[in-house]
Coordinates of C-alpha atoms and ligand atoms in Angstrom, one line a residue:
M227 CA 30.2 -21.3 24.7
H228 CA 26.2 -22.1 24.0
K229 CA 25.8 -20.9 20.4
K230 CA 22.3 -19.9 19.8
N231 CA 20.2 -21.8 17.8
I232 CA 18.1 -19.5 15.9
A233 CA 15.0 -20.8 13.8
I234 CA 13.5 -18.4 11.0
V235 CA 9.9 -18.8 9.8
G236 CA 9.8 -18.0 6.4
S237 CA 12.5 -18.2 3.4
G238 CA 10.9 -14.6 1.1
L239 CA 13.8 -11.9 0.6
V240 CA 13.6 -11.1 4.4
G241 CA 14.3 -14.6 5.2
S242 CA 16.8 -15.4 3.7
L243 CA 19.0 -12.4 4.1
L244 CA 18.6 -12.5 7.8
A245 CA 19.8 -15.9 7.4
I246 CA 22.9 -15.2 6.0
Y247 CA 23.6 -12.7 8.9
L248 CA 23.2 -14.4 11.8
R249 CA 24.4 -17.7 10.3
K250 CA 27.9 -15.4 9.3
K251 CA 27.7 -14.2 13.2
E252 CA 28.5 -18.6 14.1
Y253 CA 25.0 -18.8 15.2
T254 CA 23.2 -21.9 13.9
V255 CA 20.2 -21.0 11.8
T256 CA 17.3 -23.6 10.3
V257 CA 15.0 -21.6 8.0
F258 CA 11.1 -23.0 7.4
D259 CA 9.3 -22.8 4.6
R260 CA 5.7 -24.0 3.6
R261 CA 6.5 -23.7 -0.1
P262 CA 8.7 -26.0 -2.4
D263 CA 12.7 -25.1 -2.9
I264 CA 11.6 -21.9 -5.6
R265 CA 15.2 -23.1 -6.8
N266 CA 13.0 -26.1 -8.2
I267 CA 10.7 -24.2 -9.4
K268 CA 10.3 -23.1 -13.1
F269 CA 9.3 -20.0 -13.5
S270 CA 6.6 -19.5 -15.9
G271 CA 7.7 -16.8 -18.2
R272 CA 6.9 -14.3 -15.6
S273 CA 8.7 -12.4 -12.8
I274 CA 7.5 -10.0 -10.0
N275 CA 9.9 -7.4 -10.0
L276 CA 10.6 -5.2 -7.6
A277 CA 13.0 -1.5 -7.2
M278 CA 15.5 -1.8 -4.7
S279 CA 16.6 1.7 -3.6
V280 CA 20.1 2.4 -1.4
R281 CA 18.6 0.9 2.0
G282 CA 18.4 -2.2 0.2
W283 CA 21.5 -2.3 -1.2
R284 CA 23.0 -1.4 2.1
A285 CA 21.6 -4.1 4.0
L286 CA 23.7 -6.4 0.9
D287 CA 26.6 -4.5 0.5
A288 CA 27.5 -4.8 4.3
I289 CA 27.0 -8.2 4.1
G290 CA 29.5 -8.7 0.4
I291 CA 26.9 -9.9 -2.0
G292 CA 25.8 -6.3 -3.4
E293 CA 27.5 -6.6 -6.7
E294 CA 26.6 -9.9 -6.7
V295 CA 23.1 -8.5 -7.0
R296 CA 24.4 -5.6 -9.0
S297 CA 24.8 -8.1 -12.0
I298 CA 20.9 -8.5 -12.1
A299 CA 19.7 -5.4 -11.7
I300 CA 18.7 -2.8 -14.2
A301 CA 19.2 0.7 -13.5
M302 CA 16.3 3.2 -13.4
D303 CA 17.0 6.7 -13.4
K304 CA 14.1 8.3 -14.6
R305 CA 10.6 8.0 -14.7
A306 CA 9.1 7.4 -18.5
M307 CA 5.4 9.2 -18.5
H308 CA 3.3 8.0 -21.1
V309 CA -0.2 10.6 -21.0
N310 CA -2.6 10.1 -23.7
G311 CA -1.9 12.8 -26.3
K312 CA 1.6 13.6 -25.6
E313 CA 4.9 12.6 -26.5
E314 CA 6.6 10.3 -24.2
Y315 CA 8.4 12.4 -21.4
Y316 CA 11.0 11.8 -18.4
Q317 CA 11.5 12.9 -15.1
Y318 CA 14.6 12.1 -13.3
Y319 CA 14.5 10.5 -9.8
G320 CA 17.4 12.1 -8.6
E321 CA 20.9 13.7 -9.5
E322 CA 23.0 12.3 -11.9
G323 CA 24.0 8.4 -10.8
E324 CA 21.6 8.1 -8.8
A325 CA 19.0 5.7 -9.7
I326 CA 16.2 2.8 -7.9
Y327 CA 16.9 -0.6 -9.7
S328 CA 14.7 -3.3 -11.4
I329 CA 15.6 -6.8 -9.8
S330 CA 13.1 -9.9 -10.5
R331 CA 12.1 -11.4 -6.9
G332 CA 12.0 -14.9 -8.2
V333 CA 16.1 -14.5 -9.0
L334 CA 17.2 -12.2 -6.1
N335 CA 15.0 -15.0 -4.2
R336 CA 16.8 -18.0 -5.2
K337 CA 20.3 -16.1 -5.1
M338 CA 19.6 -15.6 -1.1
I339 CA 18.5 -19.0 -0.8
T340 CA 22.0 -20.3 -2.1
L341 CA 24.1 -17.9 -0.8
A342 CA 22.6 -18.5 2.6
E343 CA 23.2 -22.4 2.3
E344 CA 26.9 -21.6 1.2
A345 CA 26.8 -19.7 4.5
G346 CA 25.2 -23.1 6.8
V347 CA 22.3 -22.4 7.0
E348 CA 19.9 -25.3 7.2
F349 CA 16.6 -24.7 4.7
R350 CA 13.4 -27.0 5.9
F351 CA 11.0 -26.5 2.8
E352 CA 7.4 -28.0 2.5
E353 CA 7.2 -27.4 6.3
K354 CA 4.6 -25.3 7.0
V355 CA 4.7 -24.0 10.8
W356 CA 1.4 -23.9 12.5
D357 CA 2.1 -22.9 15.6
I358 CA 4.8 -21.3 18.6
N359 CA 5.2 -21.6 22.1
L360 CA 6.4 -18.1 22.3
P361 CA 8.0 -17.8 26.0
E362 CA 10.0 -21.3 24.7
A363 CA 10.4 -20.4 21.2
K364 CA 9.2 -23.9 20.1
L365 CA 7.9 -24.0 17.1
Y366 CA 5.1 -26.8 15.2
T367 CA 5.5 -28.0 11.9
G368 CA 3.2 -30.7 9.8
E369 CA 1.1 -31.5 7.0
T370 CA -2.1 -30.1 8.6
E371 CA -3.4 -28.2 11.1
K372 CA -5.5 -30.8 12.7
G373 CA -2.9 -33.6 11.8
E374 CA 0.9 -34.5 13.5
W375 CA 3.0 -32.2 14.9
K376 CA 6.8 -32.1 14.8
E377 CA 8.5 -29.8 17.6
Y378 CA 11.6 -28.4 17.0
Q379 CA 13.1 -26.1 20.2
F380 CA 15.1 -22.6 19.4
D381 CA 17.3 -20.2 21.7
H382 CA 14.9 -18.1 19.7
I383 CA 12.6 -17.7 16.6
F384 CA 12.1 -14.4 13.4
G385 CA 9.1 -14.7 11.8
C386 CA 10.2 -13.7 8.6
D387 CA 5.8 -15.5 7.6
G388 CA 5.1 -12.1 5.4
A389 CA 2.1 -10.2 5.4
F390 CA -0.2 -12.6 7.1
S391 CA 1.9 -14.3 9.1
R392 CA 1.1 -17.3 11.2
V393 CA 3.9 -15.9 13.8
R394 CA 1.9 -12.8 14.3
H395 CA -0.9 -14.3 14.8
K396 CA 0.2 -16.0 17.8
M397 CA 1.1 -12.9 19.0
Q398 CA -2.2 -11.4 18.5
R399 CA -3.7 -13.5 20.7
R400 CA -2.2 -12.1 23.6
S401 CA -2.8 -9.3 25.7
R402 CA -2.3 -5.7 24.6
F403 CA -1.0 -6.9 21.3
D404 CA -2.5 -3.5 18.8
Y405 CA -3.2 -4.4 15.1
E406 CA -4.7 -2.9 12.0
Q407 CA -5.2 -4.0 8.6
K408 CA -6.0 -2.1 6.1
F409 CA -7.6 -3.0 2.4
L410 CA -7.0 -0.6 -0.4
N411 CA -10.0 -0.3 -2.8
T412 CA -7.1 -0.8 -5.7
G413 CA -5.9 -4.0 -6.6
Y414 CA -3.4 -5.1 -8.9
K415 CA -2.7 -7.8 -11.7
E416 CA 0.7 -8.4 -13.9
L417 CA 0.8 -7.9 -17.4
S418 CA 4.0 -8.4 -19.6
I419 CA 6.1 -6.9 -22.6
P420 CA 7.9 -9.1 -24.5
A421 CA 11.4 -8.5 -25.5
N422 CA 12.1 -7.7 -29.3
E423 CA 13.2 -10.6 -31.6
D424 CA 17.0 -9.6 -31.0
G425 CA 16.2 -9.7 -27.3
T426 CA 16.3 -5.5 -27.1
H427 CA 14.3 -3.8 -25.1
K428 CA 10.9 -2.4 -26.9
L429 CA 11.0 0.3 -24.5
N430 CA 13.6 2.8 -23.0
K431 CA 15.5 0.4 -20.7
N432 CA 16.8 2.4 -17.8
S433 CA 12.5 3.8 -16.7
L434 CA 9.9 3.0 -15.0
H435 CA 6.9 3.7 -17.2
I436 CA 4.1 5.4 -15.9
W437 CA 0.7 5.4 -17.9
P438 CA -1.4 7.6 -15.2
R439 CA -4.8 7.9 -15.7
G440 CA -6.4 8.8 -12.5
E441 CA -8.0 5.9 -10.6
F442 CA -5.7 3.6 -12.2
M443 CA -2.6 3.2 -13.7
L444 CA 0.1 1.0 -15.7
I445 CA 3.4 0.6 -14.5
A446 CA 6.6 -1.3 -16.5
L447 CA 9.7 -2.4 -15.0
P448 CA 11.9 -3.7 -17.3
N449 CA 14.2 -7.0 -17.0
L450 CA 17.1 -8.5 -18.0
D451 CA 16.0 -10.5 -20.8
G452 CA 14.7 -7.6 -23.0
T453 CA 11.1 -8.2 -21.4
F454 CA 9.1 -5.8 -18.5
T455 CA 6.7 -6.7 -15.7
C456 CA 3.4 -4.4 -16.2
T457 CA 1.5 -3.9 -13.1
L458 CA -2.1 -2.5 -14.4
F459 CA -3.3 -1.1 -10.4
M460 CA -6.7 -0.5 -10.7
P461 CA -9.8 -0.7 -8.5
H462 CA -12.1 -3.6 -7.3
E463 CA -14.9 -2.4 -8.1
G464 CA -16.3 1.0 -9.5
E465 CA -16.7 2.5 -13.2
H466 CA -13.3 1.3 -13.6
S467 CA -12.5 -1.7 -12.2
F468 CA -11.6 -4.9 -12.7
E469 CA -14.8 -6.0 -12.0
Q470 CA -16.7 -4.3 -14.8
L471 CA -13.6 -6.1 -17.6
T472 CA -15.4 -9.1 -17.5
D473 CA -14.2 -10.4 -21.0
E474 CA -11.8 -9.7 -24.6
T475 CA -14.6 -7.1 -26.0
K476 CA -14.9 -5.2 -22.7
L477 CA -11.1 -5.5 -22.2
M478 CA -9.9 -4.9 -25.3
A479 CA -12.6 -1.0 -25.8
F480 CA -10.8 -0.1 -22.0
W481 CA -7.7 -0.6 -23.1
Q482 CA -8.2 1.3 -26.6
K483 CA -9.5 4.3 -24.7
Y484 CA -7.0 4.2 -21.9
F485 CA -3.7 2.6 -23.3
P486 CA -3.7 2.7 -27.0
D487 CA 0.1 3.5 -27.4
T488 CA 0.8 0.0 -25.7
L489 CA -1.4 -2.5 -27.4
T490 CA 1.3 -3.2 -30.2
L491 CA 3.5 -3.3 -27.3
M492 CA 1.5 -6.1 -25.8
P493 CA 0.3 -8.8 -27.9
T494 CA -0.8 -11.5 -24.8
L495 CA -2.7 -8.7 -22.9
V496 CA -5.8 -11.1 -23.3
E497 CA -3.8 -14.1 -22.7
D498 CA -2.0 -12.8 -19.5
F499 CA -5.5 -10.7 -18.0
T500 CA -7.4 -14.0 -18.1
N501 CA -4.8 -16.0 -16.9
N502 CA -3.6 -13.1 -14.0
P503 CA -4.9 -13.3 -10.6
T504 CA -6.4 -10.2 -9.4
S505 CA -4.5 -8.9 -6.3
A506 CA -5.5 -7.5 -3.3
L507 CA -3.4 -4.4 -1.4
V508 CA -2.9 -4.5 2.3
T509 CA -1.4 -2.1 4.8
I510 CA -0.7 -4.1 7.9
K511 CA 0.5 -2.2 11.4
C512 CA 0.7 -4.1 14.7
F513 CA 2.8 -3.5 18.0
P514 CA 4.7 -5.1 19.5
W515 CA 7.0 -7.0 17.4
T516 CA 8.8 -8.7 19.8
Y517 CA 7.9 -11.2 22.5
W518 CA 10.5 -11.0 25.9
N519 CA 14.0 -12.1 23.9
K520 CA 12.3 -14.8 22.5
V521 CA 10.7 -14.2 19.3
A522 CA 10.7 -11.3 16.6
L523 CA 8.9 -9.9 13.8
V524 CA 11.1 -8.7 10.9
G525 CA 9.8 -7.1 7.6
D526 CA 6.1 -8.2 5.7
S527 CA 5.1 -9.7 8.8
A528 CA 6.1 -6.5 11.5
H529 CA 4.9 -3.9 8.1
A530 CA 2.7 -5.0 5.4
I531 CA 2.8 -2.0 3.0
V532 CA 0.8 -1.0 -0.4
P533 CA 4.0 -0.9 -2.9
F534 CA 4.0 3.0 -4.3
Y535 CA 6.9 3.9 -2.8
G536 CA 9.1 0.7 -3.8
Q537 CA 10.0 0.9 -0.2
G538 CA 8.7 -3.2 1.3
M539 CA 11.5 -5.1 0.6
N540 CA 13.6 -1.9 1.4
A541 CA 11.9 -1.4 4.9
G542 CA 12.8 -5.2 5.3
F543 CA 16.3 -5.1 4.7
E544 CA 16.8 -2.1 6.7
D545 CA 15.0 -3.7 9.9
I546 CA 17.8 -6.2 9.0
S547 CA 20.2 -3.7 9.0
I548 CA 19.3 -2.4 12.6
L549 CA 18.8 -5.0 14.2
I550 CA 22.3 -6.5 13.6
E551 CA 23.7 -3.1 14.5
L552 CA 22.2 -3.4 17.9
L553 CA 22.9 -7.3 18.0
E554 CA 26.7 -6.2 17.7
K555 CA 26.4 -2.7 19.9
Y556 CA 24.7 -4.8 23.1
E557 CA 27.1 -7.8 22.8
G558 CA 26.7 -10.5 25.3
E559 CA 23.3 -8.7 26.6
D560 CA 20.2 -10.2 26.9
W561 CA 18.3 -10.4 23.6
E562 CA 15.4 -9.0 25.6
V563 CA 17.4 -5.4 25.1
I564 CA 18.3 -6.0 22.0
F565 CA 14.3 -6.8 20.8
K566 CA 13.1 -3.8 22.7
K567 CA 15.5 -1.1 21.3
Y568 CA 15.0 -3.1 17.3
Q569 CA 11.1 -2.2 17.8
E570 CA 11.4 1.0 19.1
E571 CA 13.5 2.3 16.7
R572 CA 11.8 0.5 13.4
K573 CA 8.0 0.7 14.7
P574 CA 8.0 4.9 14.0
N575 CA 9.5 4.6 10.6
A576 CA 8.2 1.6 9.3
D577 CA 4.4 4.0 9.8
A578 CA 5.7 6.3 8.7
I579 CA 6.7 4.6 5.2
A580 CA 3.0 3.1 5.4
E581 CA 1.8 6.7 5.5
L582 CA 4.6 7.9 2.8
S583 CA 4.0 4.9 0.1
Y584 CA 0.1 5.5 1.2
R585 CA 0.5 8.7 -0.1
N586 CA 2.6 8.3 -3.2
F587 CA -0.5 6.0 -5.2
M588 CA -2.6 9.1 -5.0
E589 CA 1.2 10.5 -7.1
M590 CA 1.8 8.3 -9.3
S591 CA -1.8 7.6 -10.7
S592 CA -2.5 10.9 -10.6
K593 CA -0.6 14.2 -10.0
T594 CA 2.4 13.0 -12.0
A595 CA 0.2 13.8 -15.3
D596 CA -1.4 17.5 -13.2
H597 CA 0.8 20.9 -14.6
K598 CA 0.6 22.3 -11.1
F599 CA 1.9 19.1 -9.8
L600 CA 4.8 19.7 -12.7
L601 CA 5.3 23.0 -12.0
R602 CA 6.0 22.5 -8.2
K603 CA 8.3 19.4 -8.7
K604 CA 10.4 22.0 -11.0
I605 CA 10.5 24.7 -8.3
E606 CA 11.5 22.2 -6.0
K607 CA 14.5 21.2 -8.3
H608 CA 15.4 24.1 -8.9
F609 CA 15.8 25.1 -5.6
A610 CA 17.4 22.2 -4.5
D611 CA 19.8 22.4 -7.3
K612 CA 21.0 25.8 -6.2
Y613 CA 20.7 24.8 -2.4
P614 CA 21.3 21.4 -1.6
K615 CA 22.2 21.6 1.3
K616 CA 19.0 23.5 1.9
W617 CA 16.8 21.7 0.6
L618 CA 16.3 17.3 -0.3
P619 CA 13.1 16.1 -2.0
L620 CA 10.8 13.8 -0.1
Y621 CA 11.5 11.5 -2.6
S622 CA 14.9 11.5 -2.5
R623 CA 15.4 11.4 0.9
V624 CA 13.7 8.3 1.3
T625 CA 14.9 6.5 -2.2
F626 CA 18.4 8.2 -1.9
S627 CA 19.3 8.9 1.9
H628 CA 19.6 6.5 4.9
Q629 CA 17.6 9.0 7.0
P630 CA 15.2 7.5 9.4
Y631 CA 11.8 7.0 7.4
S632 CA 9.8 9.4 10.2
E633 CA 11.9 12.5 9.7
A634 CA 12.0 12.3 6.1
L635 CA 7.8 12.1 6.5
N636 CA 8.3 15.1 8.8
I637 CA 10.3 17.5 6.6
G638 CA 8.1 16.2 3.8
D639 CA 5.4 18.1 5.6
E640 CA 7.3 20.6 6.2
Q641 CA 8.7 21.3 2.5
A642 CA 4.9 20.7 1.5
R643 CA 3.8 23.6 3.4
I644 CA 5.9 25.7 2.0
M645 CA 5.2 24.3 -1.2
D646 CA 1.5 25.1 -0.5
E647 CA 2.7 29.0 -0.2
I648 CA 4.6 29.2 -3.1
M649 CA 2.2 27.9 -5.2
K650 CA -0.3 30.5 -4.3
M651 CA 1.9 33.2 -5.2
D652 CA 0.9 35.8 -8.2
N653 CA 1.5 34.6 -11.8
I654 CA 3.9 31.8 -10.1
E655 CA 3.5 30.1 -13.6
N656 CA 5.6 32.7 -14.9
C657 CA 7.9 33.6 -12.2
W658 CA 8.7 30.2 -10.6
N659 CA 12.2 30.5 -11.2
S660 CA 12.6 33.9 -10.0
E661 CA 14.2 35.7 -7.3
A662 CA 11.3 36.1 -5.5
V663 CA 9.8 32.6 -5.5
E664 CA 13.5 31.3 -3.8
Q665 CA 13.8 34.8 -1.1
K666 CA 10.3 33.4 0.0
I667 CA 11.3 29.6 0.3
L668 CA 14.6 30.7 2.3
A669 CA 12.0 32.9 4.5
M670 CA 10.1 30.5 5.0
L671 CA 12.6 27.7 6.1
E672 CA 14.7 30.5 8.8
A673 CA 11.8 30.6 10.5
Ligands
FAD744 C1 2.9 -5.6 -6.3 C2 4.3 -5.1 -5.3 C3 5.2 -4.8 -6.0 C4 6.0 -4.8 -4.8 N1 7.2 -3.9 -5.5 C5 8.2 -3.1 -4.1 C6 9.6 -2.7 -4.5 O1 9.5 -2.4 -5.7 N2 10.2 -2.6 -4.1 C7 10.2 -3.0 -3.0 O2 11.2 -2.7 -1.8 N3 9.3 -3.9 -1.9 C8 8.1 -4.0 -2.6 N4 7.2 -4.8 -2.4 C9 7.2 -5.4 -1.4 C10 7.8 -6.7 -1.1 O3 7.4 -7.7 -2.5 C11 7.7 -6.9 0.6 O4 7.9 -5.9 1.4 C12 8.2 -8.2 0.3 O5 9.1 -9.5 -0.4 C13 8.7 -8.6 2.2 O6 9.9 -10.0 2.0 P1 9.6 -11.3 3.3 O7 10.8 -12.1 3.1 O8 9.4 -10.2 4.6 O9 8.3 -11.5 2.8 P2 7.3 -13.0 1.8 O10 8.3 -12.7 0.7 O11 5.8 -12.4 2.1 O12 8.2 -14.0 2.6 C14 7.2 -14.5 3.6 C15 7.8 -16.3 3.5 O13 7.0 -17.3 4.3 C16 6.9 -18.5 4.1 N5 5.7 -18.8 4.8 C17 4.6 -17.7 5.0 N6 3.7 -18.4 6.0 C18 4.6 -19.5 6.6 C19 4.3 -20.8 8.0 N7 3.0 -21.2 7.7 N8 5.3 -21.7 7.5 C20 6.3 -21.4 7.1 N9 6.7 -20.7 6.0 C21 5.3 -19.7 6.0 C22 6.3 -17.7 2.9 O14 5.6 -19.0 2.0 C23 7.6 -16.8 2.3 O15 8.5 -17.5 1.5 C24 5.8 -4.8 -3.7 C25 4.9 -5.6 -3.3 C26 4.1 -5.8 -4.2 C27 3.0 -6.7 -3.6

């Protein structure tokens, strides 16, 4: 029987994981990437960190690489809050034993490319895809857009080429293709906290550290070598913005005012701030994600989201889990059926996680330091502990469950409506754990 010949454009996290899956199904798989092999690039000491949660782990475990990846990840079971004028305090993410995992994007990507190669995937690095013939599943690579191109013929092509996907770009030129792109006024810059001399971490290593400051915030995720990768999220323009921090004096005055407790932790602040780029954050939505039985978008190429729920990669890995489930369920069918079902199932969920991620920016940057918000969370947790079958907090639904994102969003909105009413109760500060509060929540849930 003819074994399908498949191309994947992009050797990022999603492309390399999809390659492993498809190769294990014995398809011939070729991955194209415009970049050099990441395994031959020396990291400059910095590493972009991602938080992996259960949706990501499911995709890795199902193919037997979860344990190997866990060995290069650090569990973070709580937020460590650094609010000016207060002692550092912790907010646990879930139940005991539940955690998200800090992992270096580069280290993970290298590992997955090696695993894919061992499984028999062919990688063609430094080969940029310029064009796609959608109905014929042909792709064209070359040195430059105007130069000579090489033509390749496949049975199917997967566009895993990220937020500014070339594959999607080609689909966009067709009639009735919806496309929406929205940049946030907030950008980000990576900074770092080095390890202690003995290689230990300068802050609690099992926490995601947050310095919430309203319009802007600093976060830090631990690395295995004792360092932390920090990200400053801040508006591009305005009173507190990247635009304002144009020299060392301004930067140090700003830091002294808003992040004084980090000054001794960040000896290379000025250097990092000056040398590292300021990057933009974008949400991209589109539809359809597939073209006949020939081409499909997976990961950021189909749905780029802002990073405030830590779900971009997780959502991309979940795309793969669903796609593979459908391939197994409809084995022998035309892939047009599989592709249709894939996009029908994933599109509403991608839209939901885009919305949730956007909302979580507000929660992380300003509300986590607000006492009303903290009280609300305390009431929710109290009720959830007592009635775990009746109330799972939204964060847990998204991060520690496999419930479709769209369902999590709907239930979360319903819970928010109930909590709005509870917070209006007289003297709620003092009666937050009373029978009356509990009964009111139960009654509203019943209704
Ligand atoms: C600041 C920040 C923090 C984040 N934190 C988290 C987090 O905590 N948890 C989480 O789950 N997600 C997080 N994400 C999101 C996550 O990084 C992305 O969702 C994920 O990396 C997307 O993977 P991908 O493989 O779809 O795309 P990419 O990683 O963008 O890979 C695309 C690949 O395609 C290649 N390519 C592009 N165009 C072409 C072409 N024309 N020809 C050939 N090759 C091409 C590129 O070189 C690249 O290798 C974060 C993102 C950001 C920006």
